Amino acid sequence: MVLPKRHFLPLIIFSITVFIFYIYHHSSIPSSIPQFNPNFTLRSPIQNPNPSPISPNFTFIVKVLAFNRLDSLSRCLRSLAAADYLGDRVHLHLYIDHFAIANGSSAATVDQKLLESHRILSYADGFDWKFGEKVVHYRTANVGLQAQWLEAWWPGSDDEFVFVVEDDLEVSPLYYEFVKSLIVNFYYNASNYSPSIYGVSLQRARFVPGKHGNKLHLDDKTRLFLYQLVGTWGQILFPKPWKEFRLWYDKNKAKGNRPFLQGMVTTGWYKRMGERIWTPWFIKFIQSHGYFNIYANFLHERALSVSHRDAGVNYGKTAGPDSQLLDERSLDFNILEMRSLSSLKWFDFCFREVLPGRVVRNIVEVEYLLHSLQKQDSVFLVNLFGVQDALASNMLCHFERLNIRNYILMGPPSDFLFDLARRGHPVIDVDQFISSAGLNKLTSHGSSFDAMKGVLVQAYVVKKCIENRYNTWVMHGNLLLTSDLLIESREHNNDFFVANNLELFYAKSSSSSEKVWSNGFVSKVIAMADSLARKDSPPHGSLSFVYVVTKLLEENGARIERVDETTFGMKIGSGNDRISSLGDKKLVYWSTEMELDSIQKWLEELSLWSIDSDLSCTAVVCHQS
Ligand SMILES: *[C@@H]1O[C@H](CO)[C@@H](O)[C@H](O)[C@H]1NC(C)=O
Ligand SMILES: *[C@@H]1O[C@H](CO)[C@@H](O)[C@H](O)[C@H]1NC(C)=O
Ligand SMILES: *[C@@H]1O[C@H](CO)[C@@H](O)[C@H](O)[C@H]1NC(C)=O
Ligand SMILES: *[C@@H]1O[C@H](CO)[C@@H](O)[C@H](O)[C@H]1NC(C)=O
């Protein structure tokens, strides 16, 4: 090993001592730590010491979307008026779409339509709404459901909430009490607030859009949960995400983008119905922003809002109620009993559980994180130092496609990194990790300090992974896995595997690799990385995890397999020939000097560019769970 300059030696010894002490101190953690650490859950940035139950500016508006179905509308309004509003002022806004005037309609048909409209208008005028203002908006031309929804609301403030109700819905008299409790608990209580929540659905969660619209299965114990899908049969919208959606829609519509999302049944709807419906737009927005909706599971097909599925835009002929309306009589538990946000489960468009907010800041939390991972036998530790956001996002889409679910991303703290955690990708904040281990006392050397921090965190996390019986891959974000079969291409006798000129390393879970990777080994990694960082000009590429670890492993006589990266990987950007096929290569890599535009072009050519201009995946890929 390379000796550090003499006058720094005491400092290094001190740091190593701190580190070893830390490891020792925390090694009493049992290896079977129960479940998920609630401390991971992201907190609201605004911590109000005296949370008021609700803002005095809280406003609730019911937005009813009607057309030409008087019987439906009257059933709907009667149910809304029968709800208990707890003495609150609640407004009613009624949007009545105009009929379409088809070419060549007979005078009699037009007269008939005019008569229908007038009956609806006079019913609306005569309808007594005693809880707040009633506003009727009668359109001059047929706008359809998309504009009815989208133009129904521009939030007047961050305390204004709307409940959008299509006219063939019927609501439970209990709905408002329930919704208000949710808003108090999940919007106004800072400890249960999440910027990811866009609203509340009162309909029963029924299908999984990423699985061909298959029926959704939920256990009987789950009462409240979060699910990405919007529920159009009784949706409460929160102001901030809705405003964001309107602006996003505007931008995408104006630029001629379409809300295509491969793998989703709703994309098929869009292809058939086009701009007559609005949900494909909203779903695409939700996917690109990583947002969620609150749902309740009241069992026995019960819900606080049911759709009678009357004949109209969505149904050619009346299909009948989708659920049972929950009313007082059928109530056998307290629907107002609230939970803390950290106790709820989150589900994506595949109805696959998502664990948001896992930001690891210290050694103890690595252990928690490993226990929150899926029961797969490998872990991928990905270093995002110096990796552009687009490349990291693209890589994650490929993980989804390959069903690689056990990965840990590590990088310096950034909005992007924390946003990945909010969306459910586990991350390590390298700076916090280093300082929690006392290693920030090592002398910093600008960019070489960054590289060194990466090496140290990797050395530590690999140790934890091996201890927890995971086969561990360490890779840099400047490469892209195109197959999950990498492991099969290697010899199984060796504990370690390394690519010659790539930041790619593999440690097998075995008692011999665990023995090599002891505390003493991690200390050696620290010492060597530190001494390299201190050199005025460390040999090119030497301050890398693969370089340091390989050298030390070889000194320790470990069995290590060195493979030339070109046997399983394809380098892009070198030479002028465009390659249009991967052949049997398991990964693609490029030089760190290569420009993003150029990387993107190459990956597009290989059909490996899987993100859109929002950096979100162009497909939702569900796997058998
Ligand atoms: C959560 O954080 C609190 C305060 O920082 C701490 O006392 C507690 O031990 C932590 N819980 C876990 C499970 O780590
Ligand atoms: C309520 O709204 C008024 C007027 O916009 C504003 O000045 C006030 O700060 C708001 N109060 C709260 C508690 O948000
Ligand atoms: C009605 O006829 C006019 C003129 O022929 C045509 O431009 C328009 O597109 C037609 N509208 C519909 C709804 O068919
Ligand atoms: C806010 O939520 C926390 C966690 O669920 C709960 O303990 C606390 O009582 C709530 N505060 C109020 C004012 O309801």
XYZ file of C-alpha atoms and ligand atoms in Angstrom:
681
model
C 0.000 0.000 0.000
C 1.122 3.548 -0.697
C 2.230 5.344 2.454
C 0.668 8.703 3.215
C 2.874 11.737 3.672
C 4.274 11.576 7.154
C 2.798 14.718 8.699
C -0.784 13.653 7.905
C -0.428 10.286 9.523
C -1.777 11.168 12.994
C -4.899 12.652 11.456
C -5.553 9.566 9.399
C -5.061 7.292 12.331
C -7.467 9.428 14.293
C -10.070 9.255 11.539
C -9.762 5.547 11.157
C -10.109 5.153 14.878
C -13.289 7.200 14.823
C -14.607 5.080 12.004
C -13.767 1.793 13.630
C -15.226 3.000 16.867
C -18.380 3.882 14.989
C -18.619 0.493 13.385
C -17.944 -1.242 16.639
C -20.425 0.917 18.441
C -23.147 0.035 15.971
C -22.334 -3.577 15.421
C -24.691 -4.514 18.230
C -27.595 -3.967 15.804
C -29.323 -7.304 15.392
C -29.300 -8.532 11.817
C -33.067 -9.035 11.925
C -34.229 -5.486 12.376
C -38.020 -5.457 12.162
C -39.539 -3.396 9.410
C -39.177 -0.149 7.715
C -37.764 2.819 9.610
C -40.524 5.429 9.853
C -37.822 8.091 10.103
C -37.205 7.750 6.386
C -40.534 9.315 5.569
C -40.012 12.768 4.164
C -41.229 15.575 6.326
C -42.869 18.744 5.211
C -40.299 21.529 4.991
C -42.686 23.765 6.937
C -42.659 22.589 10.520
C -45.400 24.410 12.335
C -44.877 24.099 16.103
C -48.592 24.621 16.830
C -50.411 22.978 13.972
C -53.820 24.546 13.653
C -56.357 21.896 12.737
C -57.407 23.715 9.572
C -56.785 27.064 7.914
C -59.471 29.755 8.424
C -59.254 30.153 4.635
C -60.227 26.520 4.003
C -62.740 26.446 1.151
C -64.573 23.465 -0.283
C -66.352 23.601 -3.623
C -68.403 20.856 -5.211
C -68.074 20.967 -9.000
C -70.853 19.088 -10.718
C -70.363 18.276 -14.403
C -73.698 17.820 -16.151
C -74.923 17.432 -19.689
C -78.300 16.171 -20.756
C -79.292 13.624 -18.142
C -81.889 15.231 -15.891
C -82.723 12.109 -13.892
C -79.049 11.449 -13.189
C -78.406 15.052 -12.248
C -81.312 15.218 -9.838
C -80.242 11.971 -8.121
C -76.714 13.354 -7.859
C -77.706 16.759 -6.463
C -80.150 15.235 -3.996
C -77.409 13.001 -2.611
C -75.018 15.961 -2.323
C -77.630 18.011 -0.482
C -78.304 15.132 1.914
C -74.705 15.031 3.155
C -73.679 16.302 6.563
C -71.564 19.454 6.059
C -70.865 19.898 9.777
C -72.100 23.492 9.623
C -69.346 24.457 7.134
C -69.971 26.678 4.133
C -69.663 24.528 1.023
C -70.251 25.893 -2.468
C -71.891 24.226 -5.423
C -70.767 24.989 -8.971
C -72.761 23.385 -11.743
C -71.283 23.143 -15.244
C -73.867 22.304 -17.870
C -72.419 21.329 -21.222
C -74.279 22.324 -24.374
C -75.601 19.780 -26.842
C -73.757 19.338 -30.107
C -75.549 20.533 -33.214
C -75.011 17.926 -35.883
C -75.172 18.967 -39.570
C -78.450 18.126 -41.117
C -80.345 17.777 -37.826
C -84.045 18.187 -38.303
C -85.787 21.136 -36.698
C -87.683 18.701 -34.496
C -84.462 17.188 -33.140
C -83.068 20.618 -32.333
C -86.318 21.597 -30.598
C -86.176 18.404 -28.573
C -82.595 19.164 -27.460
C -83.440 22.740 -26.579
C -86.313 21.498 -24.471
C -84.047 19.034 -22.626
C -81.537 21.783 -21.896
C -84.219 24.096 -20.610
C -85.550 21.425 -18.293
C -82.047 20.889 -16.892
C -81.496 24.622 -16.474
C -84.788 25.190 -14.727
C -84.091 22.225 -12.447
C -80.682 23.708 -11.603
C -82.207 27.132 -10.994
C -84.860 25.739 -8.720
C -82.488 23.476 -6.804
C -82.111 24.680 -3.252
C -78.496 24.615 -2.012
C -78.471 25.914 1.504
C -74.810 25.287 2.418
C -73.151 28.071 0.428
C -73.188 29.731 -2.967
C -74.663 28.030 -5.970
C -73.297 29.006 -9.383
C -74.619 27.700 -12.691
C -72.360 27.813 -15.740
C -74.220 27.071 -18.967
C -71.969 26.581 -21.987
C -72.659 27.934 -25.460
C -71.293 24.947 -27.329
C -70.495 21.328 -26.655
C -67.043 21.085 -25.036
C -67.016 17.458 -23.891
C -65.681 15.858 -20.750
C -62.030 16.926 -21.094
C -62.765 20.639 -21.071
C -65.538 20.154 -18.507
C -62.966 18.721 -16.093
C -60.002 20.890 -16.951
C -61.876 24.182 -17.049
C -63.865 23.459 -13.926
C -61.186 24.877 -11.681
C -58.279 27.206 -11.367
C -57.414 27.161 -7.642
C -58.079 30.465 -5.926
C -55.595 29.680 -3.148
C -53.662 26.858 -1.515
C -56.606 26.412 0.875
C -59.208 25.783 -1.797
C -60.274 22.190 -2.481
C -62.699 20.856 -5.017
C -64.768 17.752 -5.330
C -65.478 16.974 -8.982
C -68.679 15.034 -9.498
C -69.973 13.756 -12.822
C -73.757 13.785 -12.938
C -74.275 10.022 -12.807
C -72.640 9.738 -9.394
C -74.350 9.362 -6.084
C -72.524 10.179 -2.868
C -72.883 8.982 0.696
C -74.202 11.395 3.339
C -70.955 10.667 5.190
C -68.622 11.754 2.403
C -67.881 15.285 3.592
C -66.979 14.325 7.167
C -64.589 11.758 5.783
C -62.985 14.113 3.254
C -62.586 16.876 5.784
C -60.897 14.535 8.265
C -58.504 13.489 5.511
C -57.687 17.075 4.575
C -57.089 18.005 8.205
C -54.892 14.965 8.712
C -52.984 14.762 5.421
C -52.827 18.378 4.288
C -52.907 20.603 7.351
C -50.999 18.371 9.769
C -47.366 18.971 8.811
C -46.222 15.608 10.151
C -48.538 13.786 7.729
C -48.144 16.082 4.776
C -46.513 14.912 1.564
C -46.061 17.019 -1.569
C -46.684 13.802 -3.534
C -50.388 13.617 -2.654
C -52.703 15.172 -5.226
C -56.112 14.304 -3.869
C -58.585 11.784 -2.544
C -60.701 9.332 -4.477
C -64.053 8.370 -2.998
C -64.650 5.582 -5.461
C -63.569 2.036 -4.850
C -60.146 1.235 -6.296
C -60.977 -1.325 -8.929
C -58.334 -1.899 -11.558
C -54.620 -1.868 -12.357
C -53.912 0.192 -15.502
C -50.388 -1.173 -15.979
C -51.726 -4.750 -15.989
C -54.241 -4.506 -18.840
C -56.808 -3.073 -16.433
C -56.848 -6.281 -14.366
C -58.852 -6.359 -11.180
C -57.034 -4.955 -8.191
C -56.431 -7.153 -5.154
C -56.039 -5.681 -1.725
C -55.967 -7.333 1.666
C -58.835 -6.767 4.097
C -56.705 -5.064 6.709
C -55.679 -2.068 4.617
C -58.108 0.788 5.303
C -56.414 3.869 3.822
C -53.735 3.636 1.148
C -52.067 5.638 -1.605
C -52.374 4.714 -5.251
C -51.212 6.636 -8.301
C -54.388 6.183 -10.311
C -56.969 8.971 -10.488
C -60.547 7.978 -9.692
C -63.003 9.888 -11.844
C -66.053 8.759 -9.878
C -65.749 11.190 -7.011
C -62.332 12.833 -6.996
C -61.197 15.486 -4.520
C -58.375 17.603 -5.953
C -55.724 19.429 -3.963
C -54.859 22.923 -5.209
C -51.086 22.856 -5.766
C -50.806 19.673 -7.858
C -53.889 20.646 -9.880
C -52.410 24.016 -10.797
C -49.194 22.259 -11.712
C -51.149 19.842 -13.880
C -52.981 22.621 -15.717
C -49.675 24.314 -16.542
C -48.078 21.032 -17.608
C -51.080 20.174 -19.817
C -50.922 23.619 -21.368
C -47.272 23.251 -22.231
C -47.603 19.758 -23.656
C -50.795 20.496 -25.569
C -49.259 23.632 -27.064
C -46.160 21.745 -28.164
C -48.188 19.039 -29.827
C -47.139 16.282 -27.390
C -49.482 13.371 -26.804
C -50.020 11.631 -23.438
C -48.759 8.249 -24.584
C -47.495 5.932 -21.891
C -46.669 2.461 -23.145
C -47.960 -0.434 -21.124
C -50.991 1.438 -19.792
C -54.537 0.451 -20.647
C -55.461 4.150 -20.561
C -53.219 4.816 -23.560
C -55.534 2.513 -25.518
C -58.478 4.611 -24.370
C -56.696 7.719 -25.585
C -56.056 6.144 -28.963
C -59.770 5.411 -29.281
C -61.343 8.452 -27.620
C -58.634 11.074 -28.137
C -59.390 14.476 -26.690
C -62.870 13.496 -25.591
C -61.397 12.219 -22.296
C -58.936 13.861 -19.951
C -57.596 10.998 -17.819
C -54.723 9.940 -20.135
C -53.275 13.439 -19.767
C -53.626 13.440 -16.037
C -52.173 9.923 -15.754
C -49.139 10.900 -17.797
C -48.669 13.939 -15.580
C -48.941 11.842 -12.416
C -46.423 9.352 -13.744
C -43.912 12.027 -14.695
C -44.262 13.765 -11.322
C -44.504 10.670 -9.131
C -47.751 11.685 -7.396
C -50.338 9.668 -5.480
C -54.034 9.708 -4.590
C -55.575 8.692 -1.261
C -58.026 5.783 -1.397
C -60.060 3.998 1.243
C -60.850 0.308 1.356
C -64.270 -0.069 2.996
C -64.573 -3.772 2.101
C -67.622 -5.563 0.644
C -67.466 -3.389 -2.512
C -68.534 -0.330 -0.552
C -67.577 3.257 -1.323
C -68.567 6.817 -0.446
C -69.241 7.602 -4.075
C -70.707 5.276 -6.674
C -71.220 5.649 -10.381
C -74.524 4.520 -11.841
C -72.691 4.320 -15.156
C -75.617 5.825 -17.028
C -75.515 5.853 -20.821
C -73.425 8.794 -22.071
C -69.871 9.564 -23.171
C -68.295 6.728 -21.152
C -71.043 4.103 -21.494
C -73.023 3.312 -24.618
C -75.796 1.916 -22.458
C -76.500 2.088 -18.753
C -74.275 -0.333 -16.839
C -75.616 0.156 -13.309
C -73.867 1.042 -10.028
C -70.224 -0.004 -9.689
C -70.257 -0.285 -5.880
C -72.457 -0.203 -2.816
C -72.961 3.191 -1.267
C -71.642 3.278 2.274
C -74.233 4.848 4.545
C -74.864 4.894 8.277
C -76.578 1.537 8.275
C -73.714 -0.367 6.779
C -71.090 1.308 8.915
C -69.311 -1.209 11.117
C -66.147 0.740 11.900
C -65.112 4.332 12.440
C -64.365 5.835 9.040
C -63.057 8.999 10.662
C -60.226 7.208 12.409
C -57.074 8.604 10.765
C -53.610 7.102 10.396
C -50.188 8.618 10.267
C -48.836 8.941 6.755
C -45.849 6.763 7.561
C -48.146 3.836 8.345
C -49.819 3.863 4.920
C -48.824 1.794 1.925
C -48.095 3.390 -1.436
C -48.849 1.672 -4.766
C -47.825 2.549 -8.299
C -49.647 1.994 -11.626
C -48.743 -1.703 -11.429
C -50.212 -1.822 -7.917
C -46.704 -2.652 -6.778
C -45.713 -1.283 -3.410
C -43.504 1.801 -3.425
C -41.443 2.925 -0.417
C -40.946 6.669 -0.692
C -38.573 8.799 1.327
C -35.692 6.398 1.914
C -32.717 8.723 2.319
C -29.805 7.023 4.046
C -27.617 9.383 6.022
C -25.650 7.060 8.248
C -24.443 3.554 8.814
C -27.437 2.442 10.871
C -29.820 3.408 8.106
C -27.998 1.211 5.582
C -29.138 -1.710 7.668
C -32.726 -0.446 7.664
C -32.550 0.085 3.959
C -31.309 -3.431 3.256
C -34.232 -4.765 5.258
C -36.678 -2.743 3.183
C -35.449 -4.232 -0.092
C -37.194 -6.897 -2.091
C -36.404 -10.504 -1.525
C -34.086 -10.750 -4.506
C -30.593 -12.096 -3.957
C -28.569 -9.292 -5.541
C -28.179 -5.604 -4.806
C -26.951 -2.983 -7.255
C -25.126 -0.052 -5.711
C -25.022 2.750 -8.261
C -22.689 5.710 -7.962
C -24.282 8.864 -9.367
C -21.285 11.169 -8.865
C -20.950 13.236 -12.024
C -23.876 11.513 -13.743
C -26.383 13.761 -15.494
C -29.974 13.588 -14.291
C -31.225 12.398 -17.665
C -28.797 9.456 -17.691
C -29.737 8.464 -14.157
C -33.433 8.652 -15.054
C -32.907 6.595 -18.188
C -31.017 3.975 -16.195
C -33.893 3.687 -13.711
C -36.370 3.072 -16.554
C -34.156 0.177 -17.643
C -34.081 -1.188 -14.109
C -37.866 -1.169 -14.191
C -37.908 -2.943 -17.528
C -35.388 -5.558 -16.344
C -37.242 -5.983 -13.047
C -34.136 -4.998 -11.087
C -35.742 -3.801 -7.889
C -32.863 -4.040 -5.427
C -30.735 -1.051 -6.081
C -29.304 1.764 -4.014
C -28.363 5.071 -5.566
C -25.599 7.104 -3.975
C -24.569 10.643 -4.702
C -23.972 14.096 -3.300
C -27.064 15.793 -1.862
C -29.136 17.488 -4.572
C -32.770 18.249 -5.316
C -32.665 15.547 -7.941
C -31.371 12.926 -5.490
C -34.013 13.762 -2.892
C -36.700 13.769 -5.542
C -35.663 10.251 -6.522
C -36.177 9.250 -2.891
C -39.593 10.913 -2.815
C -40.542 8.763 -5.813
C -39.491 5.570 -4.039
C -35.888 5.043 -5.175
C -33.594 4.454 -2.179
C -30.678 6.898 -2.018
C -27.593 7.526 0.083
C -26.692 11.137 0.784
C -22.937 10.663 0.586
C -21.983 13.921 2.331
C -24.126 13.231 5.363
C -22.965 9.645 5.458
C -19.321 10.678 5.452
C -19.788 13.255 8.165
C -21.874 10.917 10.334
C -18.960 8.471 10.203
C -16.529 11.194 11.240
C -14.694 10.843 7.930
C -15.136 14.450 6.883
C -12.115 15.058 9.078
C -9.985 13.601 6.333
C -8.398 16.488 4.491
C -10.479 17.598 1.562
C -8.871 17.985 -1.815
C -11.636 19.359 -4.006
C -12.666 16.943 -6.696
C -10.462 14.159 -5.403
C -12.298 14.410 -2.091
C -15.578 13.757 -3.917
C -14.126 10.688 -5.586
C -12.738 9.536 -2.270
C -16.067 9.919 -0.480
C -17.637 7.707 -3.120
C -15.008 5.011 -2.575
C -15.505 5.037 1.189
C -19.274 4.815 1.075
C -19.088 2.005 -1.460
C -16.623 0.070 0.678
C -18.887 0.390 3.662
C -22.135 -0.454 1.896
C -20.618 -3.503 0.203
C -19.625 -4.744 3.633
C -23.204 -4.381 4.892
C -24.609 -6.045 1.780
C -22.320 -9.043 2.096
C -23.120 -9.338 5.787
C -26.789 -9.355 4.876
C -26.226 -12.182 2.379
C -26.635 -10.188 -0.789
C -24.571 -10.651 -3.913
C -23.473 -7.118 -4.553
C -22.862 -5.207 -7.745
C -21.127 -1.861 -7.632
C -21.445 0.216 -10.757
C -21.164 3.753 -11.988
C -24.159 5.584 -13.472
C -22.198 6.124 -16.669
C -23.116 2.707 -17.905
C -26.396 1.121 -18.782
C -27.387 -2.447 -18.068
C -29.322 -3.956 -20.930
C -29.766 -7.391 -19.476
C -30.109 -8.809 -16.002
C -28.045 -11.804 -17.054
C -24.657 -10.260 -16.374
C -24.059 -12.619 -13.515
C -24.402 -15.698 -15.722
C -21.492 -14.643 -17.850
C -19.016 -15.129 -15.055
C -17.217 -17.912 -13.386
C -18.855 -18.969 -10.148
C -15.837 -20.051 -8.161
C -14.502 -16.601 -7.455
C -15.799 -14.358 -4.722
C -15.075 -11.189 -6.636
C -15.336 -10.094 -10.191
C -14.080 -6.915 -11.748
C -14.092 -5.335 -15.182
C -10.697 -4.083 -16.277
C -11.511 -0.570 -17.409
C -14.985 0.014 -16.062
C -16.308 0.945 -12.672
C -18.003 -2.400 -12.337
C -17.423 -4.747 -9.467
C -19.155 -7.793 -8.075
C -18.883 -9.422 -4.671
C -20.500 -12.780 -4.095
C -22.321 -13.423 -0.864
C -20.182 -16.067 0.798
C -18.489 -16.607 4.118
C -15.090 -16.178 2.476
C -15.985 -12.819 0.953
C -17.496 -11.737 4.250
C -14.264 -12.668 5.965
C -12.159 -10.649 3.550
C -14.482 -7.657 3.788
C -14.085 -7.168 7.516
C -13.748 -3.908 9.408
C -10.024 -4.054 8.929
C -10.521 -4.167 5.188
C -12.725 -1.076 5.170
C -10.073 0.766 7.185
C -7.457 -0.185 4.608
C -9.684 1.163 1.853
C -10.003 4.435 3.748
C -6.275 4.714 4.275
C -5.421 3.939 0.688
C -8.052 6.248 -0.790
C -6.896 8.998 1.509
C -3.283 8.610 0.569
C -4.169 8.653 -3.122
C -6.252 11.791 -2.611
C -3.288 13.487 -0.996
C -1.002 12.984 -3.950
C -0.503 16.069 -6.044
C -1.386 14.075 -9.116
C -2.819 10.667 -8.337
C -2.295 8.209 -11.218
C -5.131 8.572 -13.706
C -8.206 6.598 -12.653
C -6.603 5.438 -9.408
C -9.058 7.189 -7.126
C -11.749 4.744 -8.018
C -13.433 2.075 -6.022
C -12.479 -0.652 -8.454
C -8.812 0.348 -8.495
C -8.438 0.617 -4.732
C -10.439 -2.449 -3.841
C -8.881 -4.683 -6.465
C -5.426 -3.753 -5.297
C -6.240 -4.455 -1.663
C -8.092 -7.668 -2.428
C -5.123 -8.937 -4.384
C -2.815 -8.077 -1.503
C -5.121 -10.109 0.735
C -4.955 -13.043 -1.643
C -8.687 -13.014 -2.423
C -9.997 -14.941 -5.447
C -10.817 -12.332 -7.972
C -11.791 -12.684 -11.585
C -10.682 -9.967 -13.986
C -12.631 -9.691 -17.183
C -12.109 -7.512 -20.180
C -15.122 -5.198 -20.397
C -15.457 -5.648 -24.145
C -16.459 -9.286 -23.695
C -19.821 -8.305 -22.211
C -20.081 -4.577 -22.803
C -20.344 -2.308 -25.788
C -18.677 1.069 -25.830
C -20.546 3.794 -27.632
C -19.100 6.978 -29.040
C -15.801 5.490 -30.115
C -15.214 5.356 -33.828
C -17.592 6.578 -36.440
C -19.543 3.448 -37.177
C -23.002 3.493 -35.803
C -23.976 0.212 -34.270
C -27.642 -0.578 -34.489
C -27.671 -3.822 -32.594
C -26.396 -4.847 -29.212
C -25.867 -8.470 -30.075
C -25.396 -10.385 -26.851
C -23.823 -7.487 -24.937
C -25.096 -7.070 -21.405
C -24.301 -3.412 -20.974
C -23.441 -0.220 -22.787
C -20.853 2.274 -21.554
C -19.264 5.504 -22.659
C -16.476 7.851 -21.801
C -17.197 10.350 -19.031
C -16.063 13.102 -21.387
C -18.850 12.379 -23.847
C -21.584 15.029 -24.224
C -25.123 14.201 -23.145
C -26.582 14.942 -26.594
C -24.219 12.548 -28.184
C -24.876 9.789 -25.626
C -28.587 10.278 -26.154
C -28.222 9.919 -29.946
C -26.312 6.683 -29.599
C -28.763 5.261 -27.106
C -31.702 6.288 -29.278
C -30.147 4.440 -32.145
C -29.961 1.322 -29.987
C -33.542 1.875 -28.730
C -32.156 2.344 -25.240
C -33.331 5.903 -24.676
C -36.451 5.400 -22.600
C -37.315 8.834 -21.201
C -39.240 11.813 -22.486
C -38.567 15.529 -22.167
C -39.776 15.457 -18.528
C -37.077 12.818 -17.857
C -39.812 10.331 -17.060
C -40.075 6.801 -18.431
C -41.993 6.453 -21.667
C -43.401 3.139 -20.475
C -44.824 1.557 -17.373
C -43.570 -2.009 -17.078
C -45.291 -4.313 -14.632
C -43.897 -7.724 -13.734
C -45.475 -10.700 -12.037
C -45.206 -10.121 -8.326
C -36.201 8.216 14.645
O -35.693 9.491 14.955
C -35.775 9.807 16.337
C -35.314 11.252 16.511
O -34.209 11.550 15.703
C -34.904 8.816 17.131
O -34.989 9.093 18.505
C -35.421 7.417 16.880
O -34.604 6.474 17.505
C -35.447 7.124 15.374
N -36.088 5.851 15.156
C -35.519 4.889 14.476
C -36.327 3.633 14.342
O -34.414 5.014 13.970
C -56.134 33.883 4.579
O -56.255 34.660 3.410
C -55.903 36.032 3.561
C -56.245 36.758 2.272
O -55.671 36.120 1.159
C -54.422 36.104 3.927
O -54.036 37.455 4.095
C -54.177 35.324 5.197
O -52.812 35.284 5.490
C -54.704 33.894 5.055
N -54.613 33.196 6.335
C -53.975 32.052 6.486
C -53.941 31.492 7.865
O -53.446 31.435 5.543
C -70.908 20.751 -40.854
O -70.812 21.219 -42.177
C -69.788 22.186 -42.369
C -69.924 22.727 -43.790
O -70.281 21.707 -44.665
C -68.440 21.539 -42.094
O -67.386 22.481 -42.285
C -68.434 21.034 -40.663
O -67.217 20.355 -40.394
C -69.612 20.084 -40.432
N -69.670 19.768 -39.037
C -69.853 18.532 -38.568
C -69.926 18.396 -37.092
O -69.959 17.575 -39.284
C -50.613 15.140 13.436
O -50.244 13.845 13.062
C -49.502 13.139 14.035
C -49.052 11.818 13.409
O -50.157 11.103 12.891
C -50.363 12.946 15.266
O -49.631 12.263 16.252
C -50.795 14.307 15.780
O -51.695 14.144 16.858
C -51.487 15.093 14.679
N -51.737 16.465 15.137
C -52.960 16.993 15.195
C -53.042 18.412 15.633
O -53.952 16.361 14.899
